């Protein structure tokens, strides 16, 4: 484990080795996009502690493990049962990836609403390269972003969702990424593209599930374009395995009167960092970035968000709740930038963390950067322990200590989950939280139903 | 039912109870009165098993077993109930969920079958009605945003649902309006039975007009200074506690 390797060199040679096999490698624009990606990555290298925004998160697994890029053979891993967020009884469409490659046999895309396309990046590139060219790499900038650059070089698959103008999709669509089923450490680079045309509406549910126990790196980039008056509800669950490194970034552009409503539940992963860059570019736009993270063992979970208000009269709200047990670490960096012209901005941010152990640690860094004068912005960050008085109160009513603790943890996390507008998703997420909870005990079944 | 012998208890290293003895038989209702800071709530917390309330000497027998050996939840299962002087707010936990978890936990302890949500709701609704508690209090998070009086009523509701054999009421009458006082007293009286006992901590003899005690005790300076019948409460109302401050000095 301690042998020193040169990660940047490894990634670059990995790129050279697979370049010819990557989807659409014969398209000059795509090839040159990938080359500029690897070039940028080579120039900047991996983000280190000298970079201000990486002060609290070190990429140790990348320093001592060599991850080979996934190959087609890895796709064939045997999947007994596809993990999902929503109960299969709901019959929601889903697209499933195993070790980075789409698996049609596990996916189920027959009943999509008309006007919606859900396909793999490879399929989209083959079917309509011009459309992909006009959208890919337009929102997620490579500048100063080595991990975005690396993903851009290596991207081979991922989900492309395109909702046409005015189309309202009722049923949530699930995007499922399964990993952890390889002999040696692998890296995959999902690249997702979500384009919501004007006045369209959809709910997307993304799950990263780490089955098995092998180490892997998931370096994901998602670009989201929410057109004027469109609404996207974007719910994510990160349930990677205890050996996984998950480095994801989300790049969102929000148009006039449009809503991006994002929620991330993080319940597993040795090291994870999720960066969200959202930019409100049209008046009346709204951005919600909410999340909950529950960590144990030596897991490390970093949520870093940047919301930019570029025009007048836009709003944003952020609610993050964290539960840190054992020796886990949490990081929350939330920056809200209000540009000079962005008068009438309304922005609120909240980060609350419960430490369940003396050895757990939290770093929270809220940042308001305001250049306009007529704005309403607030932030609050707290880190505390379970309320002993409340715990005693519950126990004095006969509720066993383990259950009392779980009730308190659950109600704390519910403070974030309540932000989820879709009932089915909120209930599914709460049930994931309940399964995460320490100490098996009796919990009210109907907790999530009420 | 309850036998407290020479109880010494300390909080944060400060001894608060200094040799308190008290015996309550099944079927009886006792009242404890005493000046602020004399250790009444400390006694109630020791009985309920709160962390940090350290018994340094003495013993407590409840139904013949050593109460101090039991965890707070076991005590509740065995029928001990404390109505808190300051009921605790629990954001995010709905009153109904709380009552269901509590009732079923107690039932499990007693070897009774658990009740489903509907059955619990039925019991709760019945008690709510009897106690004149508004139903929307059930849906709200436990005690969050409740008025002082509502919190006290909620304590009595929990008591009625859990059906304890030893109820300890720590100033449940404080902050109640006259009608509520009657409702609370009715709730307590409804629980009176030959196999149960009640310990009422109060500052006001008024409550004892409604819940008539078999015995009244004066707690001052960490010990029972005097015990008597209901008339003692009237005497205290008139003379205050000056006598006991001196006696203990
Ligand atoms: N953590 C603590 N450390 C030191 N002393 C404490 C602590 N908690 C309580 N005390 C003290 O113990 C004494 C008894 O308190 P207790 O709450 O039992 O009084 P009480 O009789 O219930 O009073 P009241 O009538 O005002 O409710 C008080 O003097 C109080 O200040
Ligand atoms: Mg008191």
PDB file of C-alpha atoms in Angstrom, chain A residues 171-336:
ATOM      1  CA  UNK A 171     -42.552   9.020 -13.600  1.00  0.00           C
ATOM      2  CA  UNK A 172     -39.138   9.338 -12.002  1.00  0.00           C
ATOM      3  CA  UNK A 173     -36.364   7.936 -14.186  1.00  0.00           C
ATOM      4  CA  UNK A 174     -33.628   5.992 -12.412  1.00  0.00           C
ATOM      5  CA  UNK A 175     -29.983   6.020 -13.394  1.00  0.00           C
ATOM      6  CA  UNK A 176     -28.070   3.252 -11.674  1.00  0.00           C
ATOM      7  CA  UNK A 177     -24.305   2.832 -11.547  1.00  0.00           C
ATOM      8  CA  UNK A 178     -23.054  -0.428 -10.092  1.00  0.00           C
ATOM      9  CA  UNK A 179     -19.386  -0.858  -9.239  1.00  0.00           C
ATOM     10  CA  UNK A 180     -17.006  -2.801  -7.034  1.00  0.00           C
ATOM     11  CA  UNK A 181     -17.113  -6.069  -8.944  1.00  0.00           C
ATOM     12  CA  UNK A 182     -13.605  -6.347 -10.343  1.00  0.00           C
ATOM     13  CA  UNK A 183     -10.511  -8.330  -9.353  1.00  0.00           C
ATOM     14  CA  UNK A 184      -8.220  -5.330  -9.165  1.00  0.00           C
ATOM     15  CA  UNK A 185      -8.791  -1.621  -8.592  1.00  0.00           C
ATOM     16  CA  UNK A 186     -10.446   0.045 -11.575  1.00  0.00           C
ATOM     17  CA  UNK A 187     -11.415   3.555 -12.516  1.00  0.00           C
ATOM     18  CA  UNK A 188     -14.536   4.532 -14.401  1.00  0.00           C
ATOM     19  CA  UNK A 189     -15.507   7.912 -15.714  1.00  0.00           C
ATOM     20  CA  UNK A 190     -19.241   8.329 -16.167  1.00  0.00           C
ATOM     21  CA  UNK A 191     -20.080  11.445 -18.122  1.00  0.00           C
ATOM     22  CA  UNK A 192     -23.696  12.461 -17.902  1.00  0.00           C
ATOM     23  CA  UNK A 193     -25.549  15.066 -19.868  1.00  0.00           C
ATOM     24  CA  UNK A 194     -29.009  16.287 -18.953  1.00  0.00           C
ATOM     25  CA  UNK A 195     -30.757  18.723 -21.224  1.00  0.00           C
ATOM     26  CA  UNK A 196     -34.129  20.058 -20.160  1.00  0.00           C
ATOM     27  CA  UNK A 197     -35.594  22.159 -22.912  1.00  0.00           C
ATOM     28  CA  UNK A 198     -37.868  25.111 -22.257  1.00  0.00           C
ATOM     29  CA  UNK A 199     -40.855  24.414 -19.973  1.00  0.00           C
ATOM     30  CA  UNK A 200     -40.091  20.729 -19.620  1.00  0.00           C
ATOM     31  CA  UNK A 201     -40.275  18.858 -16.311  1.00  0.00           C
ATOM     32  CA  UNK A 202     -38.671  15.664 -15.048  1.00  0.00           C
ATOM     33  CA  UNK A 203     -37.527  13.810 -11.952  1.00  0.00           C
ATOM     34  CA  UNK A 204     -34.251  11.926 -12.194  1.00  0.00           C
ATOM     35  CA  UNK A 205     -32.993   9.576  -9.525  1.00  0.00           C
ATOM     36  CA  UNK A 206     -29.366   8.561  -9.648  1.00  0.00           C
ATOM     37  CA  UNK A 207     -27.846   5.772  -7.607  1.00  0.00           C
ATOM     38  CA  UNK A 208     -24.195   4.881  -7.229  1.00  0.00           C
ATOM     39  CA  UNK A 209     -24.147   1.473  -5.606  1.00  0.00           C
ATOM     40  CA  UNK A 210     -20.956  -0.266  -4.597  1.00  0.00           C
ATOM     41  CA  UNK A 211     -21.565  -3.978  -4.566  1.00  0.00           C
ATOM     42  CA  UNK A 212     -18.731  -6.280  -3.622  1.00  0.00           C
ATOM     43  CA  UNK A 213     -15.645  -5.187  -1.762  1.00  0.00           C
ATOM     44  CA  UNK A 214     -13.058  -4.254  -4.354  1.00  0.00           C
ATOM     45  CA  UNK A 215     -11.585  -0.772  -4.520  1.00  0.00           C
ATOM     46  CA  UNK A 216     -12.504   1.512  -7.379  1.00  0.00           C
ATOM     47  CA  UNK A 217     -12.502   5.105  -8.444  1.00  0.00           C
ATOM     48  CA  UNK A 218     -15.626   6.709  -9.803  1.00  0.00           C
ATOM     49  CA  UNK A 219     -14.796  10.051 -11.391  1.00  0.00           C
ATOM     50  CA  UNK A 220     -18.151  11.332 -12.559  1.00  0.00           C
ATOM     51  CA  UNK A 221     -19.114  14.557 -14.261  1.00  0.00           C
ATOM     52  CA  UNK A 222     -22.687  15.605 -14.921  1.00  0.00           C
ATOM     53  CA  UNK A 223     -23.677  18.594 -16.975  1.00  0.00           C
ATOM     54  CA  UNK A 224     -27.194  19.887 -16.556  1.00  0.00           C
ATOM     55  CA  UNK A 225     -28.950  22.504 -18.612  1.00  0.00           C
ATOM     56  CA  UNK A 226     -32.277  23.587 -17.184  1.00  0.00           C
ATOM     57  CA  UNK A 227     -33.957  25.652 -19.891  1.00  0.00           C
ATOM     58  CA  UNK A 228     -36.296  28.592 -19.309  1.00  0.00           C
ATOM     59  CA  UNK A 229     -39.300  27.698 -17.137  1.00  0.00           C
ATOM     60  CA  UNK A 230     -38.156  24.076 -16.920  1.00  0.00           C
ATOM     61  CA  UNK A 231     -38.142  22.097 -13.676  1.00  0.00           C
ATOM     62  CA  UNK A 232     -35.636  19.381 -12.900  1.00  0.00           C
ATOM     63  CA  UNK A 233     -35.793  17.381  -9.697  1.00  0.00           C
ATOM     64  CA  UNK A 234     -32.474  15.673  -9.440  1.00  0.00           C
ATOM     65  CA  UNK A 235     -32.101  13.209  -6.590  1.00  0.00           C
ATOM     66  CA  UNK A 236     -28.904  11.296  -5.971  1.00  0.00           C
ATOM     67  CA  UNK A 237     -27.912   8.451  -3.674  1.00  0.00           C
ATOM     68  CA  UNK A 238     -24.288   7.597  -3.154  1.00  0.00           C
ATOM     69  CA  UNK A 239     -23.970   4.200  -1.573  1.00  0.00           C
ATOM     70  CA  UNK A 240     -20.467   3.188  -2.609  1.00  0.00           C
ATOM     71  CA  UNK A 241     -18.597   0.426  -0.859  1.00  0.00           C
ATOM     72  CA  UNK A 242     -16.096   0.948   1.972  1.00  0.00           C
ATOM     73  CA  UNK A 243     -13.145   0.842  -0.461  1.00  0.00           C
ATOM     74  CA  UNK A 244     -14.525   3.256  -2.995  1.00  0.00           C
ATOM     75  CA  UNK A 245     -13.290   6.676  -3.984  1.00  0.00           C
ATOM     76  CA  UNK A 246     -16.054   8.772  -5.480  1.00  0.00           C
ATOM     77  CA  UNK A 247     -15.146  12.108  -7.003  1.00  0.00           C
ATOM     78  CA  UNK A 248     -18.112  13.669  -8.684  1.00  0.00           C
ATOM     79  CA  UNK A 249     -18.966  17.062  -9.968  1.00  0.00           C
ATOM     80  CA  UNK A 250     -22.197  18.541 -11.135  1.00  0.00           C
ATOM     81  CA  UNK A 251     -22.381  21.578 -13.376  1.00  0.00           C
ATOM     82  CA  UNK A 252     -25.754  23.202 -13.621  1.00  0.00           C
ATOM     83  CA  UNK A 253     -27.034  26.098 -15.687  1.00  0.00           C
ATOM     84  CA  UNK A 254     -30.433  27.419 -14.668  1.00  0.00           C
ATOM     85  CA  UNK A 255     -32.484  29.525 -17.067  1.00  0.00           C
ATOM     86  CA  UNK A 256     -35.223  32.103 -16.615  1.00  0.00           C
ATOM     87  CA  UNK A 257     -38.012  31.044 -14.225  1.00  0.00           C
ATOM     88  CA  UNK A 258     -36.433  27.593 -14.140  1.00  0.00           C
ATOM     89  CA  UNK A 259     -35.971  25.393 -11.086  1.00  0.00           C
ATOM     90  CA  UNK A 260     -33.175  23.025 -10.331  1.00  0.00           C
ATOM     91  CA  UNK A 261     -34.008  21.014  -7.233  1.00  0.00           C
ATOM     92  CA  UNK A 262     -31.087  18.831  -6.208  1.00  0.00           C
ATOM     93  CA  UNK A 263     -30.697  16.436  -3.318  1.00  0.00           C
ATOM     94  CA  UNK A 264     -27.808  14.116  -2.494  1.00  0.00           C
ATOM     95  CA  UNK A 265     -27.888  11.340   0.077  1.00  0.00           C
ATOM     96  CA  UNK A 266     -24.447   9.990   0.889  1.00  0.00           C
ATOM     97  CA  UNK A 267     -24.375   6.787   2.858  1.00  0.00           C
ATOM     98  CA  UNK A 268     -21.215   5.057   1.779  1.00  0.00           C
ATOM     99  CA  UNK A 269     -17.753   5.451   0.315  1.00  0.00           C
ATOM    100  CA  UNK A 270     -14.229   5.431   1.727  1.00  0.00           C
ATOM    101  CA  UNK A 271     -13.566   8.845   0.263  1.00  0.00           C
ATOM    102  CA  UNK A 272     -16.084  10.964  -1.532  1.00  0.00           C
ATOM    103  CA  UNK A 273     -16.278  14.477  -2.760  1.00  0.00           C
ATOM    104  CA  UNK A 274     -19.252  15.916  -4.557  1.00  0.00           C
ATOM    105  CA  UNK A 275     -18.868  19.327  -6.082  1.00  0.00           C
ATOM    106  CA  UNK A 276     -21.833  21.252  -7.362  1.00  0.00           C
ATOM    107  CA  UNK A 277     -21.425  24.350  -9.463  1.00  0.00           C
ATOM    108  CA  UNK A 278     -24.763  25.958 -10.168  1.00  0.00           C
ATOM    109  CA  UNK A 279     -25.252  29.155 -12.078  1.00  0.00           C
ATOM    110  CA  UNK A 280     -28.511  31.071 -12.131  1.00  0.00           C
ATOM    111  CA  UNK A 281     -28.511  32.798 -15.515  1.00  0.00           C
ATOM    112  CA  UNK A 282     -32.112  33.936 -15.914  1.00  0.00           C
ATOM    113  CA  UNK A 283     -34.396  36.053 -13.741  1.00  0.00           C
ATOM    114  CA  UNK A 284     -36.841  34.115 -11.595  1.00  0.00           C
ATOM    115  CA  UNK A 285     -34.572  31.074 -11.462  1.00  0.00           C
ATOM    116  CA  UNK A 286     -34.402  28.937  -8.352  1.00  0.00           C
ATOM    117  CA  UNK A 287     -31.741  26.543  -7.199  1.00  0.00           C
ATOM    118  CA  UNK A 288     -32.104  24.157  -4.285  1.00  0.00           C
ATOM    119  CA  UNK A 289     -29.091  22.111  -3.246  1.00  0.00           C
ATOM    120  CA  UNK A 290     -29.878  19.907  -0.311  1.00  0.00           C
ATOM    121  CA  UNK A 291     -28.287  16.830   1.084  1.00  0.00           C
ATOM    122  CA  UNK A 292     -27.675  14.445   3.910  1.00  0.00           C
ATOM    123  CA  UNK A 293     -24.631  12.354   4.669  1.00  0.00           C
ATOM    124  CA  UNK A 294     -24.232   9.508   7.119  1.00  0.00           C
ATOM    125  CA  UNK A 295     -20.699   8.269   7.589  1.00  0.00           C
ATOM    126  CA  UNK A 296     -19.030   5.664   9.753  1.00  0.00           C
ATOM    127  CA  UNK A 297     -15.756   3.787  10.051  1.00  0.00           C
ATOM    128  CA  UNK A 298     -13.064   5.912   8.452  1.00  0.00           C
ATOM    129  CA  UNK A 299     -15.207   7.263   5.678  1.00  0.00           C
ATOM    130  CA  UNK A 300     -14.687  10.794   4.456  1.00  0.00           C
ATOM    131  CA  UNK A 301     -17.451  12.776   2.796  1.00  0.00           C
ATOM    132  CA  UNK A 302     -16.979  16.180   1.228  1.00  0.00           C
ATOM    133  CA  UNK A 303     -19.797  18.326  -0.150  1.00  0.00           C
ATOM    134  CA  UNK A 304     -18.575  21.432  -1.873  1.00  0.00           C
ATOM    135  CA  UNK A 305     -21.070  23.728  -3.522  1.00  0.00           C
ATOM    136  CA  UNK A 306     -20.834  26.971  -5.410  1.00  0.00           C
ATOM    137  CA  UNK A 307     -24.012  28.791  -6.372  1.00  0.00           C
ATOM    138  CA  UNK A 308     -23.674  31.821  -8.578  1.00  0.00           C
ATOM    139  CA  UNK A 309     -26.388  34.405  -8.915  1.00  0.00           C
ATOM    140  CA  UNK A 310     -25.520  36.079 -12.201  1.00  0.00           C
ATOM    141  CA  UNK A 311     -28.733  38.055 -12.814  1.00  0.00           C
ATOM    142  CA  UNK A 312     -31.319  39.884 -10.662  1.00  0.00           C
ATOM    143  CA  UNK A 313     -34.163  38.184  -8.781  1.00  0.00           C
ATOM    144  CA  UNK A 314     -33.021  34.631  -8.360  1.00  0.00           C
ATOM    145  CA  UNK A 315     -33.218  32.469  -5.273  1.00  0.00           C
ATOM    146  CA  UNK A 316     -31.329  29.579  -3.763  1.00  0.00           C
ATOM    147  CA  UNK A 317     -31.556  27.449  -0.678  1.00  0.00           C
ATOM    148  CA  UNK A 318     -29.293  24.822   0.805  1.00  0.00           C
ATOM    149  CA  UNK A 319     -29.967  22.453   3.686  1.00  0.00           C
ATOM    150  CA  UNK A 320     -27.334  19.864   4.574  1.00  0.00           C
ATOM    151  CA  UNK A 321     -27.520  17.483   7.525  1.00  0.00           C
ATOM    152  CA  UNK A 322     -24.628  15.253   8.468  1.00  0.00           C
ATOM    153  CA  UNK A 323     -24.265  12.302  10.815  1.00  0.00           C
ATOM    154  CA  UNK A 324     -20.696  11.313  11.606  1.00  0.00           C
ATOM    155  CA  UNK A 325     -19.919   8.178  13.584  1.00  0.00           C
ATOM    156  CA  UNK A 326     -16.670   6.389  14.519  1.00  0.00           C
ATOM    157  CA  UNK A 327     -13.654   8.093  12.965  1.00  0.00           C
ATOM    158  CA  UNK A 328     -15.448   9.476   9.960  1.00  0.00           C
ATOM    159  CA  UNK A 329     -14.927  12.969   8.605  1.00  0.00           C
ATOM    160  CA  UNK A 330     -17.294  15.388   7.003  1.00  0.00           C
ATOM    161  CA  UNK A 331     -16.573  18.492   4.986  1.00  0.00           C
ATOM    162  CA  UNK A 332     -19.069  21.084   3.865  1.00  0.00           C
ATOM    163  CA  UNK A 333     -17.945  24.043   1.830  1.00  0.00           C
ATOM    164  CA  UNK A 334     -20.788  26.190   0.624  1.00  0.00           C
ATOM    165  CA  UNK A 335     -20.130  29.293  -1.404  1.00  0.00           C
ATOM    166  CA  UNK A 336     -22.844  31.629  -2.596  1.00  0.00           C
TER     167      UNK A 336
END
